[in-house]
Amino acid sequence: MTTTPEAVRRASPRSRRAATPPDPAKPLLPAAEPVRLLDPSGTPLRAPADYPEPPVEALVEMYRRMVVGRRFDVQATALTKQGRLAVYPSSRGQEACQVGAVLALRDTDWVFPTYRESMALVSRGIDPVEVLTLLRGDWHCGYDPAARHTAPQCTPLATQCVHAAGLAYGEAYQGRDTVALAFIGDGATSEGDFHEGVNFAAVFKAPVVYFVQNNRYAISVPLSRQTAAPSLAYKGVGYGVPSEQVDGNDPVAVLAVLTRAVEHARAGRGPFLVEAHTYRMEAHTNADDASRYRDGAEVEAWRDRDPVARLETYLRARGALDDATVAAVAEEAEAYAADLRTRMNTQPTVDPMSLFDHVYAEPTPQLVEQREQVRAELAAAQDEEGER
Ligand SMILES: Cc1ncc(C[n+]2csc(CCOP(=O)(O)OP(=O)(O)O)c2C)c(N)n1
Ligand SMILES: [Mg+2]
């Protein structure tokens, strides 16, 4: 049989197509643009098929928790100025992420927070005084992690990523359908522990949601000096982890995307990575001056994308929120802040000697020596006080 050039030309496109294997990375890839269900003014956009809009009651509850959470955050910052808190990392501007993560989970699921997540923890129902215990300078995290299914707030960057992978693997191994959600910042995705945690979770199909809050800064380091990745969500794909990016100041989209990510993990399909594009409105902590490394125009531009106002506008337009409810929520937030103020305005009673407890099961000789030194210094100070 002779093959004419014409026959080859006609046959080749199809055979070439048939020979191209499907791209295995494609199902893992995030959307080209962050998922968005509301525009910055609060006007609804068409929900993508993968991310149906959450029920309206959940969104009203989200609004309530975001308002209370913001008021808590403002109060905590004020407490640092009054000397009642040693340090406070604000999450103002990140309310949709803080509350959305909590609402996407069950109470029996585990949260692995960083120092930035106080708002998420109070939104989980943990007593705010307990949440602020560590930031007040105590040696313990204030709440019972096992009872609240919430790990202590992690200051060593990204270490919570491996803790979450281990816990989630253990839960699945014991036949429970618990999901672990690990918060992580943009800067911390450059840490080895982030990569080790995501890789372990992927290989062993641990039910973890890695939730990257990309607030565009790691203290003073801007995102452009942190990574050359097109989006932090692409960091999951290299480990075989399906990943998504979402507008982190769009509360409806955040809840929709995280709900799907949690469902994916709970169904036994392994970890999921979500990157939320958001912005830290305040300085890194009260000890930082953000005006030294970012200009006011940038901050103002993000003020226009405020997540609380965005959700309020949307819910009012839908008829799901009225003046009376808005006023009642504001009143609840004020009462919450007043109660926190009162309880934080007391001098905590701490025994300096407790510094040495719980360090080791058997104290080292150095620790014993240091303990004796502190005991002697305290006794001498007390004698001096008595003589005056
Ligand atoms: C292992 C480690 N290295 C450095 C630090 C100091 N540090 C504290 S916060 C921070 C920036 C982290 O930025 P990012 O991950 O974006 O989180 P954000 O503070 O913006 O929420 C750094 C470098 C640390 N806590 N731990
Ligand atoms: Mg950051």
Short mmCIF file of C-alpha atoms and ligand atoms in Angstrom, two decimals:
data_model
loop_
_atom_site.label_atom_id
_atom_site.label_comp_id
_atom_site.label_asym_id
_atom_site.label_seq_id
_atom_site.Cartn_x
_atom_site.Cartn_y
_atom_site.Cartn_z
CA MET A 1 0.00 0.00 0.00
CA THR A 2 1.31 3.44 -0.83
CA THR A 3 0.67 6.37 1.49
CA THR A 4 0.10 9.68 -0.23
CA PRO A 5 1.38 12.90 1.39
CA GLU A 6 -2.23 14.04 1.54
CA ALA A 7 -3.22 10.96 3.56
CA VAL A 8 -0.36 11.58 6.01
CA ARG A 9 -1.36 15.22 6.43
CA ARG A 10 -4.98 14.29 7.13
CA ALA A 11 -4.14 11.49 9.56
CA SER A 12 -1.43 13.18 11.58
CA PRO A 13 -3.36 15.76 13.66
CA ARG A 14 -5.59 13.07 15.13
CA SER A 15 -2.76 10.60 15.74
CA ARG A 16 -0.66 13.35 17.28
CA ARG A 17 -3.52 14.23 19.57
CA ALA A 18 -4.04 10.62 20.55
CA ALA A 19 -0.36 10.25 21.36
CA THR A 20 -0.31 13.23 23.78
CA PRO A 21 -0.89 11.92 27.33
CA PRO A 22 -3.13 13.98 29.61
CA ASP A 23 -1.23 16.51 31.74
CA PRO A 24 -1.19 14.97 35.28
CA ALA A 25 -0.60 18.38 36.86
CA LYS A 26 -3.71 19.93 35.35
CA PRO A 27 -6.27 18.76 37.95
CA LEU A 28 -3.97 20.07 40.69
CA LEU A 29 -3.56 23.58 39.31
CA PRO A 30 -5.15 26.63 40.90
CA ALA A 31 -7.41 28.92 38.88
CA ALA A 32 -5.45 31.46 36.84
CA GLU A 33 -7.07 34.26 38.86
CA PRO A 34 -8.07 34.12 42.55
CA VAL A 35 -11.60 32.76 42.96
CA ARG A 36 -14.04 35.56 43.66
CA LEU A 37 -17.81 35.50 44.30
CA LEU A 38 -18.24 39.17 45.28
CA ASP A 39 -16.59 42.14 43.64
CA PRO A 40 -14.81 44.63 45.94
CA SER A 41 -17.99 46.70 46.34
CA GLY A 42 -19.98 43.65 47.48
CA THR A 43 -21.83 43.01 44.20
CA PRO A 44 -22.27 39.27 43.55
CA LEU A 45 -20.46 37.64 40.63
CA ARG A 46 -21.48 34.35 39.04
CA ALA A 47 -20.36 31.52 41.35
CA PRO A 48 -17.97 29.11 39.59
CA ALA A 49 -19.37 25.56 39.27
CA ASP A 50 -16.77 24.16 41.70
CA TYR A 51 -17.58 26.69 44.40
CA PRO A 52 -21.30 27.04 45.05
CA GLU A 53 -22.26 29.92 47.32
CA PRO A 54 -22.50 28.93 51.02
CA PRO A 55 -25.95 29.09 52.65
CA VAL A 56 -27.01 32.62 53.58
CA GLU A 57 -27.37 31.74 57.30
CA ALA A 58 -23.68 30.76 57.33
CA LEU A 59 -22.80 34.12 55.77
CA VAL A 60 -24.80 36.06 58.37
CA GLU A 61 -22.99 34.12 61.11
CA MET A 62 -19.72 34.87 59.34
CA TYR A 63 -20.56 38.58 59.39
CA ARG A 64 -21.32 38.45 63.13
CA ARG A 65 -18.05 36.70 63.93
CA MET A 66 -16.04 39.04 61.70
CA VAL A 67 -17.46 42.13 63.45
CA VAL A 68 -16.81 40.68 66.91
CA GLY A 69 -13.38 39.48 65.75
CA ARG A 70 -12.40 42.91 64.49
CA ARG A 71 -13.50 44.55 67.73
CA PHE A 72 -11.47 41.97 69.67
CA ASP A 73 -8.44 42.77 67.50
CA VAL A 74 -8.73 46.53 68.07
CA GLN A 75 -9.07 45.91 71.81
CA ALA A 76 -6.03 43.65 71.91
CA THR A 77 -3.93 46.30 70.16
CA ALA A 78 -5.11 48.87 72.73
CA LEU A 79 -4.12 46.51 75.54
CA THR A 80 -0.52 46.49 74.30
CA LYS A 81 -0.48 50.28 74.62
CA GLN A 82 -1.77 50.02 78.18
CA GLY A 83 0.97 47.57 79.10
CA ARG A 84 -1.48 44.71 79.57
CA LEU A 85 -0.15 42.64 76.69
CA ALA A 86 3.49 42.10 75.82
CA VAL A 87 2.88 41.91 72.09
CA TYR A 88 -0.02 41.55 69.66
CA PRO A 89 0.10 40.61 65.97
CA SER A 90 -3.07 42.09 64.47
CA SER A 91 -5.09 40.32 61.81
CA ARG A 92 -7.16 43.35 60.90
CA GLY A 93 -8.01 43.11 57.20
CA GLN A 94 -7.76 39.31 57.33
CA GLU A 95 -11.15 38.76 59.02
CA ALA A 96 -12.61 36.76 56.13
CA CYS A 97 -9.71 34.30 56.35
CA GLN A 98 -9.71 34.07 60.14
CA VAL A 99 -13.43 33.42 60.42
CA GLY A 100 -13.88 31.52 57.13
CA ALA A 101 -11.35 28.88 58.21
CA VAL A 102 -13.16 28.30 61.49
CA LEU A 103 -16.60 28.10 59.87
CA ALA A 104 -15.41 25.57 57.29
CA LEU A 105 -14.42 23.17 60.08
CA ARG A 106 -16.27 21.06 62.64
CA ASP A 107 -15.50 21.54 66.34
CA THR A 108 -13.83 18.11 66.32
CA ASP A 109 -11.43 19.15 63.54
CA TRP A 110 -8.02 20.47 64.53
CA VAL A 111 -6.65 23.98 63.98
CA PHE A 112 -2.89 24.65 63.87
CA PRO A 113 -2.55 28.42 64.29
CA THR A 114 0.36 30.84 64.14
CA TYR A 115 0.82 33.93 66.33
CA ARG A 116 -1.42 35.85 63.85
CA GLU A 117 -4.52 33.73 64.52
CA SER A 118 -5.92 35.10 67.80
CA MET A 119 -9.05 36.21 65.95
CA ALA A 120 -9.63 32.72 64.53
CA LEU A 121 -9.27 31.26 68.02
CA VAL A 122 -11.79 33.58 69.63
CA SER A 123 -14.05 32.90 66.67
CA ARG A 124 -13.76 29.20 67.60
CA GLY A 125 -15.25 30.10 70.96
CA ILE A 126 -12.06 30.01 73.03
CA ASP A 127 -12.08 32.51 75.90
CA PRO A 128 -10.19 35.64 74.70
CA VAL A 129 -8.25 35.91 77.97
CA GLU A 130 -7.03 32.35 77.42
CA VAL A 131 -6.16 33.17 73.80
CA LEU A 132 -4.04 36.13 74.92
CA THR A 133 -2.24 34.27 77.71
CA LEU A 134 0.87 33.54 75.67
CA LEU A 135 1.00 37.10 74.34
CA ARG A 136 0.74 38.32 77.89
CA GLY A 137 4.06 36.65 78.55
CA ASP A 138 2.99 33.45 80.27
CA TRP A 139 4.80 30.17 79.68
CA HIS A 140 1.73 28.28 78.48
CA CYS A 141 -0.84 28.80 75.74
CA GLY A 142 -3.78 29.51 78.04
CA TYR A 143 -6.30 26.96 76.74
CA ASP A 144 -6.35 23.18 76.71
CA PRO A 145 -5.29 22.20 73.17
CA ALA A 146 -6.78 18.69 73.44
CA ALA A 147 -10.15 19.95 74.68
CA ARG A 148 -10.37 22.72 72.06
CA HIS A 149 -8.79 20.75 69.19
CA THR A 150 -6.52 23.73 68.74
CA ALA A 151 -2.72 23.56 68.92
CA PRO A 152 -0.82 26.31 70.73
CA GLN A 153 -0.16 29.38 68.58
CA CYS A 154 3.17 28.73 66.85
CA THR A 155 5.85 31.40 66.71
CA PRO A 156 8.62 29.31 65.10
CA LEU A 157 7.58 29.72 61.46
CA ALA A 158 6.02 26.75 59.64
CA THR A 159 6.61 24.21 62.41
CA GLN A 160 2.83 23.81 62.66
CA CYS A 161 2.84 22.37 59.11
CA VAL A 162 4.56 19.19 60.22
CA HIS A 163 2.52 18.98 63.43
CA ALA A 164 -0.69 19.18 61.36
CA ALA A 165 0.49 16.46 58.96
CA GLY A 166 1.35 14.15 61.85
CA LEU A 167 -1.88 14.70 63.73
CA ALA A 168 -4.03 14.30 60.60
CA TYR A 169 -2.20 11.11 59.63
CA GLY A 170 -2.68 9.72 63.14
CA GLU A 171 -6.39 10.52 63.17
CA ALA A 172 -6.95 8.85 59.80
CA TYR A 173 -4.87 5.86 60.92
CA GLN A 174 -7.24 5.43 63.86
CA GLY A 175 -10.24 5.52 61.55
CA ARG A 176 -11.53 8.98 62.40
CA ASP A 177 -12.53 11.50 59.72
CA THR A 178 -10.89 14.49 61.46
CA VAL A 179 -9.44 17.25 59.27
CA ALA A 180 -6.50 19.43 60.36
CA LEU A 181 -6.19 22.98 59.08
CA ALA A 182 -2.77 24.61 59.30
CA PHE A 183 -2.56 28.36 58.92
CA ILE A 184 0.63 29.70 57.38
CA GLY A 185 1.88 33.08 56.19
CA ASP A 186 3.34 33.95 52.78
CA GLY A 187 6.86 34.35 54.18
CA ALA A 188 6.75 31.06 56.05
CA THR A 189 6.15 29.14 52.79
CA SER A 190 9.90 29.65 52.21
CA GLU A 191 10.66 27.55 55.30
CA GLY A 192 11.74 23.92 55.05
CA ASP A 193 9.04 22.77 57.48
CA PHE A 194 6.32 23.97 55.11
CA HIS A 195 7.71 21.81 52.29
CA GLU A 196 8.30 18.80 54.54
CA GLY A 197 4.80 19.02 55.98
CA VAL A 198 3.09 19.33 52.59
CA ASN A 199 5.19 16.53 51.12
CA PHE A 200 4.51 14.15 54.01
CA ALA A 201 0.81 14.91 53.94
CA ALA A 202 0.69 14.30 50.17
CA VAL A 203 2.61 11.02 50.21
CA PHE A 204 0.65 9.63 53.18
CA LYS A 205 -2.68 11.20 52.16
CA ALA A 206 -3.03 13.00 55.47
CA PRO A 207 -6.26 15.02 55.64
CA VAL A 208 -4.73 18.49 56.03
CA VAL A 209 -5.78 21.83 54.59
CA TYR A 210 -2.78 24.12 54.28
CA PHE A 211 -4.22 27.61 54.38
CA VAL A 212 -1.76 30.26 53.22
CA GLN A 213 -2.75 33.79 54.18
CA ASN A 214 -0.76 35.80 51.73
CA ASN A 215 -0.92 39.20 53.40
CA ARG A 216 1.90 40.41 51.14
CA TYR A 217 4.52 40.94 53.84
CA ALA A 218 6.77 38.92 56.12
CA ILE A 219 7.41 41.68 58.64
CA SER A 220 9.09 44.18 56.24
CA VAL A 221 9.86 41.72 53.42
CA PRO A 222 7.41 42.18 50.52
CA LEU A 223 6.12 39.23 48.52
CA SER A 224 8.28 40.22 45.53
CA ARG A 225 11.40 39.51 47.61
CA GLN A 226 9.97 36.29 49.01
CA THR A 227 9.16 34.22 45.96
CA ALA A 228 9.30 34.07 42.18
CA ALA A 229 6.33 31.67 42.05
CA PRO A 230 3.38 32.98 39.98
CA SER A 231 1.20 32.34 43.03
CA LEU A 232 1.94 30.61 46.34
CA ALA A 233 -0.77 28.10 45.46
CA TYR A 234 1.61 26.65 42.84
CA LYS A 235 3.82 25.44 45.67
CA GLY A 236 1.36 22.63 46.36
CA VAL A 237 1.36 21.33 42.80
CA GLY A 238 5.00 20.22 42.92
CA TYR A 239 4.10 17.89 45.77
CA GLY A 240 1.02 16.50 44.05
CA VAL A 241 -1.38 18.53 46.18
CA PRO A 242 -4.46 20.09 44.56
CA SER A 243 -4.32 23.81 45.16
CA GLU A 244 -6.48 26.89 44.79
CA GLN A 245 -6.15 30.62 45.11
CA VAL A 246 -8.92 32.84 46.40
CA ASP A 247 -9.59 36.52 46.99
CA GLY A 248 -8.98 36.55 50.75
CA ASN A 249 -11.00 39.73 51.23
CA ASP A 250 -14.10 38.16 49.68
CA PRO A 251 -15.75 36.36 52.61
CA VAL A 252 -18.19 34.42 50.40
CA ALA A 253 -15.38 33.06 48.21
CA VAL A 254 -13.14 32.24 51.17
CA LEU A 255 -15.86 30.18 52.84
CA ALA A 256 -16.79 28.46 49.55
CA VAL A 257 -13.21 27.50 48.70
CA LEU A 258 -12.28 26.36 52.20
CA THR A 259 -15.48 24.32 52.48
CA ARG A 260 -14.48 22.41 49.35
CA ALA A 261 -10.90 21.98 50.55
CA VAL A 262 -12.11 20.56 53.87
CA GLU A 263 -14.54 18.21 52.09
CA HIS A 264 -11.69 16.98 49.88
CA ALA A 265 -9.52 16.19 52.91
CA ARG A 266 -12.39 14.60 54.86
CA ALA A 267 -13.26 12.34 51.94
CA GLY A 268 -9.82 10.72 52.27
CA ARG A 269 -8.39 12.31 49.14
CA GLY A 270 -5.36 13.77 50.90
CA PRO A 271 -4.25 17.35 51.56
CA PHE A 272 -5.40 20.52 49.81
CA LEU A 273 -3.64 23.87 49.66
CA VAL A 274 -5.46 27.20 49.56
CA GLU A 275 -3.77 30.56 49.09
CA ALA A 276 -5.83 33.59 50.11
CA HIS A 277 -4.74 36.94 48.71
CA THR A 278 -5.25 39.44 51.51
CA TYR A 279 -3.52 42.30 53.30
CA ARG A 280 -2.28 43.03 56.80
CA MET A 281 -3.80 46.46 57.54
CA GLU A 282 -1.79 47.03 60.71
CA ALA A 283 1.93 46.72 61.37
CA HIS A 284 3.44 43.25 61.86
CA THR A 285 2.98 43.69 65.62
CA ASN A 286 2.70 46.69 67.94
CA ALA A 287 6.52 46.61 68.06
CA ASP A 288 6.80 47.34 64.32
CA ASP A 289 6.49 50.58 62.33
CA ALA A 290 5.07 49.62 58.92
CA SER A 291 5.38 53.17 57.54
CA ARG A 292 9.12 52.53 57.21
CA TYR A 293 8.63 49.96 54.45
CA ARG A 294 5.24 50.52 52.78
CA ASP A 295 3.46 53.63 51.64
CA GLY A 296 0.10 54.92 52.74
CA ALA A 297 -1.44 54.75 49.26
CA GLU A 298 -1.01 50.99 49.22
CA VAL A 299 -2.74 50.65 52.58
CA GLU A 300 -5.58 52.94 51.46
CA ALA A 301 -6.12 50.91 48.29
CA TRP A 302 -6.65 47.80 50.43
CA ARG A 303 -9.00 49.69 52.76
CA ASP A 304 -11.37 49.88 49.77
CA ARG A 305 -11.48 46.08 49.70
CA ASP A 306 -12.47 45.79 53.35
CA PRO A 307 -13.97 42.31 53.87
CA VAL A 308 -16.43 43.33 56.60
CA ALA A 309 -17.99 46.17 54.59
CA ARG A 310 -18.06 43.94 51.51
CA LEU A 311 -20.07 41.23 53.25
CA GLU A 312 -22.36 43.73 54.93
CA THR A 313 -23.20 45.39 51.59
CA TYR A 314 -23.93 42.03 50.00
CA LEU A 315 -26.10 40.73 52.84
CA ARG A 316 -28.08 43.97 53.07
CA ALA A 317 -28.73 43.87 49.31
CA ARG A 318 -29.97 40.29 49.66
CA GLY A 319 -32.30 41.33 52.46
CA ALA A 320 -30.46 39.04 54.91
CA LEU A 321 -29.21 41.87 57.14
CA ASP A 322 -31.00 44.97 58.38
CA ASP A 323 -30.18 48.00 60.57
CA ALA A 324 -31.46 46.28 63.71
CA THR A 325 -29.20 43.23 63.24
CA VAL A 326 -26.19 45.39 62.36
CA ALA A 327 -26.76 47.44 65.55
CA ALA A 328 -27.22 44.32 67.66
CA VAL A 329 -23.98 42.81 66.34
CA ALA A 330 -22.11 46.07 67.01
CA GLU A 331 -23.48 46.10 70.55
CA GLU A 332 -22.42 42.49 71.08
CA ALA A 333 -18.91 43.37 69.86
CA GLU A 334 -18.69 46.34 72.28
CA ALA A 335 -19.78 44.19 75.21
CA TYR A 336 -17.23 41.55 74.23
CA ALA A 337 -14.43 44.15 74.17
CA ALA A 338 -15.55 45.70 77.48
CA ASP A 339 -15.51 42.31 79.19
CA LEU A 340 -12.04 41.58 77.78
CA ARG A 341 -10.76 44.98 78.99
CA THR A 342 -12.07 44.42 82.50
CA ARG A 343 -10.58 40.98 82.80
CA MET A 344 -7.22 42.02 81.34
CA ASN A 345 -7.00 45.05 83.62
CA THR A 346 -6.01 42.91 86.56
CA GLN A 347 -2.48 42.12 87.60
CA PRO A 348 -1.91 38.47 86.76
CA THR A 349 -0.49 36.47 89.65
CA VAL A 350 2.44 34.48 88.42
CA ASP A 351 5.04 32.66 90.44
CA PRO A 352 8.47 33.41 88.91
CA MET A 353 9.66 30.00 90.09
CA SER A 354 7.16 28.32 87.76
CA LEU A 355 9.51 29.34 84.95
CA PHE A 356 11.53 26.26 85.80
CA ASP A 357 8.62 23.81 85.98
CA HIS A 358 7.72 21.63 82.99
CA VAL A 359 10.97 22.30 81.12
CA TYR A 360 12.31 18.78 81.54
CA ALA A 361 10.88 15.78 83.36
CA GLU A 362 14.26 15.62 85.16
CA PRO A 363 15.79 19.11 85.49
CA THR A 364 19.35 19.41 84.20
CA PRO A 365 22.13 20.44 86.65
CA GLN A 366 22.26 23.87 84.93
CA LEU A 367 18.54 24.35 85.45
CA VAL A 368 18.81 23.39 89.12
CA GLU A 369 21.64 25.90 89.51
CA GLN A 370 19.66 28.67 87.77
CA ARG A 371 16.57 27.91 89.86
CA GLU A 372 18.60 28.29 93.05
CA GLN A 373 20.05 31.55 91.78
CA VAL A 374 16.60 33.01 91.06
CA ARG A 375 15.25 31.77 94.40
CA ALA A 376 18.14 33.50 96.23
CA GLU A 377 17.66 36.74 94.28
CA LEU A 378 13.93 36.80 95.01
CA ALA A 379 14.55 36.14 98.72
CA ALA A 380 17.14 38.94 98.86
CA ALA A 381 14.74 41.34 97.15
CA GLN A 382 12.01 40.42 99.63
CA ASP A 383 14.37 41.05 102.61
CA GLU A 384 15.30 44.43 101.17
CA GLU A 385 11.62 45.26 100.78
CA GLY A 386 11.04 44.28 104.44
CA GLU A 387 13.83 46.54 105.70
CA ARG A 388 12.40 49.61 103.96
C1 LIG B 1 11.92 29.90 62.09
C2 LIG B 1 11.69 31.37 62.29
N1 LIG B 1 12.43 32.26 61.60
C3 LIG B 1 12.22 33.58 61.77
C4 LIG B 1 11.27 34.05 62.63
C5 LIG B 1 11.05 35.55 62.83
N2 LIG B 1 9.77 35.95 62.22
C6 LIG B 1 8.67 36.09 62.99
S1 LIG B 1 7.34 36.52 62.08
C7 LIG B 1 8.22 36.55 60.65
C8 LIG B 1 7.56 36.89 59.35
C9 LIG B 1 6.61 35.84 58.88
O1 LIG B 1 5.84 36.32 57.80
P1 LIG B 1 4.64 35.54 57.19
O2 LIG B 1 4.94 34.08 57.13
O3 LIG B 1 4.28 36.18 55.92
O4 LIG B 1 3.47 35.69 58.26
P2 LIG B 1 2.71 37.01 58.79
O5 LIG B 1 3.50 37.52 59.95
O6 LIG B 1 2.67 37.97 57.66
O7 LIG B 1 1.37 36.54 59.19
C10 LIG B 1 9.56 36.23 60.89
C11 LIG B 1 10.61 36.20 59.87
C12 LIG B 1 10.51 33.07 63.34
N3 LIG B 1 9.53 33.42 64.18
N4 LIG B 1 10.74 31.76 63.14
MG MG B 2 2.78 37.61 55.62
#
